[in-house]
Structures are given as structure tokens and as C-alpha cells.
Amino acid sequence: MSTPLIAVEDLRVDFGAAEVVRGIDLTVHPGECVAVVGESGSGKSVTARSLVGLAGPRSRVRAAKFEVDGRDASRFAERDWRRIRGAFAGLVLQDALGSLDPLRRVGDEIGEVLGTHRIGDRRDRAARIRGLLDDVHVPEPERRARQYPHELSGGLRQRALIASAVAGGPRLLIADEPTTALDVTVQAQILRLLDEKRAAGAALLLISHDLSVVARLADRILVLKDGVVVEQGTPGEVLGDPRDAYTRRLIAAVPSAATRGLRLSVDAQPVPAHTPDPATPVITAAGLSKRYGQHEVVRDVSFTIGRGETLGLVGESGSGKSTVAAILFGTVAPDAGTVTFAGRDWAGVRERDRRPDRRGLQFIAQDPLASFDPRYTVERIVAEAVPPGEPVRERVRELLDRVGLPSSVRDRRPVTLSGGQRQRVAIARALAPRPALVICDEPVSALDVSVQAQVLDLLADLRAADGTALLFISHDLGVVHHLADRVLVLHEGAVVEQGPVHDVFTAPRHAYTKELLAAVPSWAKAPALEEVPS
Amino acid sequence: MLARRVGTAVVVLWVAATATYLALLAAPGSTVDTIIGDGADSPEIRAQIAREWDLDRSPLVQYAAYLGRLVRGDLGRSYLLQRPVSEVLGAQLGSTVQLAVAAATLGVLLSVVLALVTTGRGAWARRVSGTVELAFVSTPGFLVGMVLLNVFSFRWGLFPVAGDRGIAALVLPAVTLALPIAGLLTQVLREGLERALDEPFAVTARARGLRERAVVARHALRHALLPVVTLAGWVFGGLLGGAVIVEQVFGRPGLGQIAVTAVTSQDLPVVLAVVMLSAAVFVAVSTLADTLYAVVDPRLRTAVAA
């Protein structure tokens, strides 16, 4: 067997007192794709970065064996690392909007690698940059090279970032969450591109929180938890026959068609059934349209949500999901169309006229932190939403209890809470006035799979108990398939398809829905999704 | 865009002129006294002066006449010196501009160097540097000036004690004005550098094999300069105010001297002209800063175009 590119034994990384990586063995051979999967805090990013000597300031890296490119990296000085970076190993980070310098042209960012490692002649550098952009399938490479990152779409930016990572012709490409925050169809394209680079000879070390993303590409998967590898093997072994309890829980926690009606956080127990009543509408939207300047963001959108019903709203970024939510909530007035809530005109009226029924319609945002007053305690945040005349302290205690928060968080401020706890506080606040409808805008997108599972279970319990209707906005089709009764597919501001979630997702009629479903990374767990022709 | 800028500038200048006018109107003392000064004094002369300078009209008419002249670019005549204000200011302007530009340049250069040297040097160097900067920012200019004068001029005789002859005379006043600027800007710059160096794009840049120095120079510094550009208008505006004191301390001729004399002797046209001048400088500098901001940050350019 050839010399491994990376051969690490008992890797340990600590930042002072906290040891984040606690003894990891990792080998990457030429042309291989190794995936490291774990939730936040598992040490996966630190592991990846320590392989190029970028674990961070104040970090201490130790290992029994630490070989990079066949050399002992534990003796590397800073200049040895600099020769490795960009030339032997390229690094692709999440979200190229932050990972490419926003103040510099895309072409200059790529050219920086060429200049640093003295690749090619200065005179034909522009041609080289063009060629690199062309290789990652960026159309009009010449024009794009002169643009700034913010002028490119998310997908093009990520391609440009990959172009800069492979510019030095590295034999190892380290991709840390390369598709997170991208739409599913774009994610599929980027994964294909990474696979292409692998086929061209580069080894791939893929870091992700999402098992399904890596399942397609990886030859081997390492599952990380608290800085330790708990399980490793081929995708078939790890996903099909997981040995470790944590891996099993992680897989079970992924929402999909197969998990409908079941708990995600506890193995295969049913959730209490909710009883939607589509015949009695809670809210009705008819012919909604909204344009900003020349740009039509919402076109003729109509739907109803019945009492206790969960409507999933799916679509990619820019499809108009959030604008529809804002119109329903009443913060954006539509240019045309009506919204009827609680039997009264809801859109395009003064807030004063909405006020009597305001409590009946609540909102949960993706990042609740921004919607909390940072100086308020949890108790005060929830108490503010309790209708006047009700015993505040008792209601707050009851609500926190219902969303599964210990009473000890009552006096804490939102910043000191974890992402999952914050979302629970947001749910408690939304439920306080006993709403008929809660608009949830990507409520679990920023959460780890296992935390997402708990929050989804909580929402399922609460809607069954209260009969609350939900408008559930998400880019994650699996989450919607798991939770929603009906689904509405939005594309460029228009509804392309709507109907019962199972019908739409198993027998999509519109080409866009088919495209969306085909792009969902999946493994054997979601057979329904694989029948879709691509 | 441009029309709005010009409009804003006109409004700022008008408000500045009016506010100063009202303040001086409310001040005690008679304008005629100012004009007479130590000259011959009789009721006839007083009446003649009042007629000649339009002082017998109502304040409103005087104000309107003043604005009218201002629009035509006529700053009026100094009560005290009996010369056109533009002439009085013109003679002293060069000296003050020289001082302000020297101080601003020195301050910015000093802060860039200090920030680059102290960034990422660990908590200890930062604490020392931070304390020194705070001391500079919070020490009054005249005190710094007097200390510098004592040490460098009186004791060591390195620089002239007063006057504005040559570069040597410029050094101490410029340093006096530059120190608080440098203190402020260093803090802002270092904070910006450290924030930029923590951003993902800095990690990406390091992952390309760049030296840390290159990461700072090519990536982080531009990000750190953005807030500095925003502050530039404020800093330059403050410079003129600071110049008044520093020119007194160092016995330099300049706008500062003129302004002080004019205020104490109620030489209204001169005071108004100085105020108008600093307002104009302020507007010009902040316009320049906004333009510069768009040059440094491409994201702003598209936002303006869209």
C-alpha cells in the first residue's frame, strides 16, 4: 500500500484546561474519501484544522504519531506548515461569504495561492485563474474573477472557494462543512464537484454534522463524539448496521418519511396523534403578491391552514418563504391579495385593528437569540407573553415545564443558554398566549441533529395536546416530511405544488419538486426519496 | 446622491452660521464698543459707526444681510482689525492647515505602526499598550504640550519654544495633537485587526500557506481600516478645536489665535467665519470619508448602485 497522506495516532488537542480532541487515530490514503461526522463540540473541526497546523491560537496538539505527507509533523516549524498549506493540503470552509475575503476580488483570492507557492508565471496568472474557475464549473470565469464574493450566489462562491483550495494542486482536500447553509440542489452540485476532484486524484477529508451528506462520497466514515471516535467503517456498515449506541441515536434522530408519527429522540416510540381539521380554516391566504422594485418575490400565493393542521412550506433561499411568513404575521403588507385570520381581514390593515387577535398568532424564528431582549431573564421573556389577568408566575413555571426546561434556567439570560434551550424558551413564549397558529421559520435549522430531534418531538407533543396549527417553514425536506400534514412548494415566489405531504414527496408532479427531491442526500433509510427519477 | 450631499452641506453650514450668530447676539457688550476700541469716542462717532455697519437695523435685518453676503462669498469686515475677514483668515490659514495635516498624518501613521506591533502579542503587551493609549486619549492637549515644551525645548533645547518658522517648530505642536489621535485610532485598529484575524477568511488565507504578516497586510488591515475611516471625519473636526489650544501653548500664529481673540472681543464677522470654515472642513472631510469607505469596501459600492 502507498504511503498514507495523513497518519495520526492518539491525536490530542487541548485549549488550556479543555481537551477537545481526546485520542483520535486517523489515516488518509491517496485518492480516498474519509468522512468525519459529529455534532457541535465533537472536535471534528479542530481535528481537521490541526492536520494543517491551524488548530488555533493557545491550542496544544500532541500525538503518538503525527505524520503529514510522510514527514513527522510534530517537529514542524511554522515555515514547514506553510509549505504544507495550500500545496499539499487545501482547506475548504463552510459558507464562502465569510471564508473568502469580502474586500477582495475572487480572482485575487485564488491568485494568492499561486503567488504564495510560486506556481506558474506572473504573466499567465490570469489565464490560470480562469482555468481554475472553469474547472469548478463557474460560468463566465473571466467576469467572475473580477467580481467580489458578495456579487456571487452561494453556490458560485463555494465553487470559487474550492477553486482557491485546489489551486496549488494539493493531494489532500480538507472540506469542513462544505455544503452547510447551501440549498439542497446547490449542495448536490458541490458534492458532485468534490467527488470530481477526488476522481481527479485528490484525497478528500470531509467534515460534516450530517451523515446523509457524507454517505454518498465517503469510503470510510468516522463518527466523533466528545473528541473520541465512537465508531468507524464503510457507509454501509456505519449507516446500515451501527454498533455504537450514539451512532444509532444519531441515525434515528434524522427526520424523514420513515419517522412520521414517531419520536426522534427516543427509539421508535409513537408521538401522541394530533387531529387536524382542514375543514375549519384558521388562516386563509388568497392571491398574495409582493414585489420589491422590479423583483417579484411573491406571486399569487394562496392556501389555507386548518385548525390543528401543520402546513410545511418548502423552497430554496430566495423562493419567498420568509416574505410569505412576514405577510401572514402582518409585518409586511402584500401588494395584492388578502389574509383572513380569526374571521377578520389581517393583511394591509393597521396594527391597531389586528391587536385584539394578535395573541392568536405567534412566531418562532431560526435564531431566537435575536428576538430576545438580551437583558431579560428567561422568566421575564416568557412572562411578557402571558396574557394579562393570568397568574404570571404559575403560567411561566407551567410553560417552562411543558417545554422541558428545568426551573433553574428561570433566572438566566438567553446568551448563557445552549441553542436547544433557547429554542425551547422561544417555544414557551410562543405558546404562552395559547395561539391558534404558530409560524415557525426554520426553527431547527441551526440545531444539531440530536437537539433538532428533541425540539421536533416537543413540537409534535405540543400540537397534539393544544391543537395548535403550525406553519412550518424549512429548507429541509426530511423535517417537513416528518412533521407536516400538507406541504406547499414555493419556487421563485410562486406555489408550484401543494397537497398532502406524502403525495407530494412520493409522487411529485412538478419538475421543480422532482429536482428538489432528487437533490436530497439520502441513504437506505428513506426509500421513498430514492424512487424519484433524477 | 450628489445633490443630497450638497443639500446636506448647505444645511449644516446654515445651521452653524445661525447658531453662532444667535450666541453672539446674546453675549453682553456692544458691537460699537468693539469697533471703536481705543479710538476716539463721542455720540456722533457712535451714530456714524452704527450707520456704517448697519448696526442701527433690527437683528433680523442684519442676519438676513449677513446671509446674503455669505451666499455671495463675502465674509464681511473684521470689527476689530477693520480689514476684510477673508484677508485676516487667509494670512493665518496656512499655518493651521499645516499643523492639522501634520498632526493627522502623524497620528494615523503612529496608530497603524502601534496596532501592527501590538496585535496578537498576548495579553500583557496589550494591557500595557492599552493603558498608554488611554492615557494619551484622556490627557488634555495643553498639558501634554506643556510637558513636551518643558522637556524638549526648555531643558534640552531641541525645538524652538514658540513661533512657526520651519519644520522644527512644527514638531512639538504636531506631536501634541497627534498623541490623542494615535491613542484612539490604535485602539480601534487593533480591535479591528484582532476581529478580522478571527474571521473564517483569515483561516482560509492561512490555509493557503500565507505568512501571518501577509494575512495581516493583505486581509486584516483593510477590514480594520474601515472603522478608522469612519472616525476620520470626527478626528479632523476635533483637530481644529485642538489647534486653538495648542497654538496658544506654543505661541503659534493660526486660526486658533484669531478665534480666541475674536471671541473675547466680540468680533462677530471673524467668529462667524471661523465657525463656517470648520463646519465646511467637517462636511468636506466626512464626505471624503464616505467616498473612501466605498473605495475600501466593495459591498457598499453595489449597495449604492442598486
mmCIF file with all atom_site columns, C-alpha atoms in Angstrom, chain A residues 49 54 82 85-86 89 91 93 98-105 109 112-113 116-117 148 150-151 161 164, chain B residues 198-201 203-212 218-220 222-223 226 296-299 301-302:
data_model
loop_
_atom_site.group_PDB
_atom_site.id
_atom_site.type_symbol
_atom_site.label_atom_id
_atom_site.label_alt_id
_atom_site.label_comp_id
_atom_site.label_asym_id
_atom_site.label_entity_id
_atom_site.label_seq_id
_atom_site.pdbx_PDB_ins_code
_atom_site.Cartn_x
_atom_site.Cartn_y
_atom_site.Cartn_z
_atom_site.occupancy
_atom_site.B_iso_or_equiv
_atom_site.pdbx_formal_charge
_atom_site.auth_seq_id
_atom_site.auth_comp_id
_atom_site.auth_asym_id
_atom_site.auth_atom_id
_atom_site.pdbx_PDB_model_num
ATOM 1  C CA . ARG A 1 49  ? -7.502  22.073 11.253 1.00 0.00 ? 49  ARG A CA 1
ATOM 2  C CA . LEU A 1 54  ? -4.207  25.631 12.226 1.00 0.00 ? 54  LEU A CA 1
ATOM 3  C CA . ARG A 1 82  ? 3.306   26.979 5.360  1.00 0.00 ? 82  ARG A CA 1
ATOM 4  C CA . ARG A 1 85  ? -0.806  24.532 3.471  1.00 0.00 ? 85  ARG A CA 1
ATOM 5  C CA . GLY A 1 86  ? -2.192  25.210 0.044  1.00 0.00 ? 86  GLY A CA 1
ATOM 6  C CA . ALA A 1 89  ? -3.419  20.193 1.548  1.00 0.00 ? 89  ALA A CA 1
ATOM 7  C CA . LEU A 1 91  ? -8.826  23.703 3.076  1.00 0.00 ? 91  LEU A CA 1
ATOM 8  C CA . LEU A 1 93  ? -14.526 26.024 4.965  1.00 0.00 ? 93  LEU A CA 1
ATOM 9  C CA . GLY A 1 98  ? -17.219 34.554 5.250  1.00 0.00 ? 98  GLY A CA 1
ATOM 10 C CA . SER A 1 99  ? -14.439 32.292 4.050  1.00 0.00 ? 99  SER A CA 1
ATOM 11 C CA . LEU A 1 100 ? -13.452 34.432 1.096  1.00 0.00 ? 100 LEU A CA 1
ATOM 12 C CA . ASP A 1 101 ? -12.246 37.910 1.989  1.00 0.00 ? 101 ASP A CA 1
ATOM 13 C CA . PRO A 1 102 ? -15.249 40.156 1.249  1.00 0.00 ? 102 PRO A CA 1
ATOM 14 C CA . LEU A 1 103 ? -12.973 43.090 0.395  1.00 0.00 ? 103 LEU A CA 1
ATOM 15 C CA . ARG A 1 104 ? -11.006 41.286 -2.313 1.00 0.00 ? 104 ARG A CA 1
ATOM 16 C CA . ARG A 1 105 ? -11.839 40.100 -5.791 1.00 0.00 ? 105 ARG A CA 1
ATOM 17 C CA . GLU A 1 109 ? -8.149  35.211 -3.650 1.00 0.00 ? 109 GLU A CA 1
ATOM 18 C CA . GLU A 1 112 ? -2.966  34.336 -3.731 1.00 0.00 ? 112 GLU A CA 1
ATOM 19 C CA . VAL A 1 113 ? -2.300  30.585 -3.616 1.00 0.00 ? 113 VAL A CA 1
ATOM 20 C CA . THR A 1 116 ? 2.441   32.192 -2.327 1.00 0.00 ? 116 THR A CA 1
ATOM 21 C CA . HIS A 1 117 ? 3.649   28.893 -3.722 1.00 0.00 ? 117 HIS A CA 1
ATOM 22 C CA . TYR A 1 148 ? -16.345 40.343 -5.235 1.00 0.00 ? 148 TYR A CA 1
ATOM 23 C CA . HIS A 1 150 ? -20.939 39.163 -2.306 1.00 0.00 ? 150 HIS A CA 1
ATOM 24 C CA . GLU A 1 151 ? -21.739 39.527 -6.003 1.00 0.00 ? 151 GLU A CA 1
ATOM 25 C CA . LEU A 1 161 ? -13.567 28.762 -2.626 1.00 0.00 ? 161 LEU A CA 1
ATOM 26 C CA . SER A 1 164 ? -8.780  28.533 -4.424 1.00 0.00 ? 164 SER A CA 1
ATOM 27 C CA . ASP B 2 198 ? -10.502 35.569 13.840 1.00 0.00 ? 198 ASP B CA 1
ATOM 28 C CA . GLU B 2 199 ? -12.745 35.557 10.770 1.00 0.00 ? 199 GLU B CA 1
ATOM 29 C CA . PRO B 2 200 ? -13.032 32.478 8.562  1.00 0.00 ? 200 PRO B CA 1
ATOM 30 C CA . PHE B 2 201 ? -11.399 34.258 5.617  1.00 0.00 ? 201 PHE B CA 1
ATOM 31 C CA . VAL B 2 203 ? -8.230  30.968 8.372  1.00 0.00 ? 203 VAL B CA 1
ATOM 32 C CA . THR B 2 204 ? -8.651  30.387 4.632  1.00 0.00 ? 204 THR B CA 1
ATOM 33 C CA . ALA B 2 205 ? -5.781  32.753 3.909  1.00 0.00 ? 205 ALA B CA 1
ATOM 34 C CA . ARG B 2 206 ? -3.521  30.948 6.374  1.00 0.00 ? 206 ARG B CA 1
ATOM 35 C CA . ALA B 2 207 ? -4.573  27.649 4.842  1.00 0.00 ? 207 ALA B CA 1
ATOM 36 C CA . ARG B 2 208 ? -3.138  28.899 1.544  1.00 0.00 ? 208 ARG B CA 1
ATOM 37 C CA . GLY B 2 209 ? 0.299   28.995 3.113  1.00 0.00 ? 209 GLY B CA 1
ATOM 38 C CA . LEU B 2 210 ? 0.477   32.741 3.731  1.00 0.00 ? 210 LEU B CA 1
ATOM 39 C CA . ARG B 2 211 ? 2.754   34.158 6.394  1.00 0.00 ? 211 ARG B CA 1
ATOM 40 C CA . GLU B 2 212 ? 0.957   35.740 9.305  1.00 0.00 ? 212 GLU B CA 1
ATOM 41 C CA . ARG B 2 218 ? -3.357  41.761 2.656  1.00 0.00 ? 218 ARG B CA 1
ATOM 42 C CA . HIS B 2 219 ? -6.513  40.824 4.503  1.00 0.00 ? 219 HIS B CA 1
ATOM 43 C CA . ALA B 2 220 ? -6.971  42.024 8.062  1.00 0.00 ? 220 ALA B CA 1
ATOM 44 C CA . ARG B 2 222 ? -8.232  46.662 5.192  1.00 0.00 ? 222 ARG B CA 1
ATOM 45 C CA . HIS B 2 223 ? -11.013 45.389 7.413  1.00 0.00 ? 223 HIS B CA 1
ATOM 46 C CA . LEU B 2 226 ? -12.954 50.630 7.812  1.00 0.00 ? 226 LEU B CA 1
ATOM 47 C CA . VAL B 2 296 ? -12.265 50.160 0.518  1.00 0.00 ? 296 VAL B CA 1
ATOM 48 C CA . ASP B 2 297 ? -15.496 48.174 0.864  1.00 0.00 ? 297 ASP B CA 1
ATOM 49 C CA . PRO B 2 298 ? -16.894 46.860 -2.432 1.00 0.00 ? 298 PRO B CA 1
ATOM 50 C CA . ARG B 2 299 ? -20.097 45.743 -0.702 1.00 0.00 ? 299 ARG B CA 1
ATOM 51 C CA . ARG B 2 301 ? -20.490 50.184 -3.904 1.00 0.00 ? 301 ARG B CA 1
ATOM 52 C CA . THR B 2 302 ? -23.100 47.746 -5.094 1.00 0.00 ? 302 THR B CA 1
#
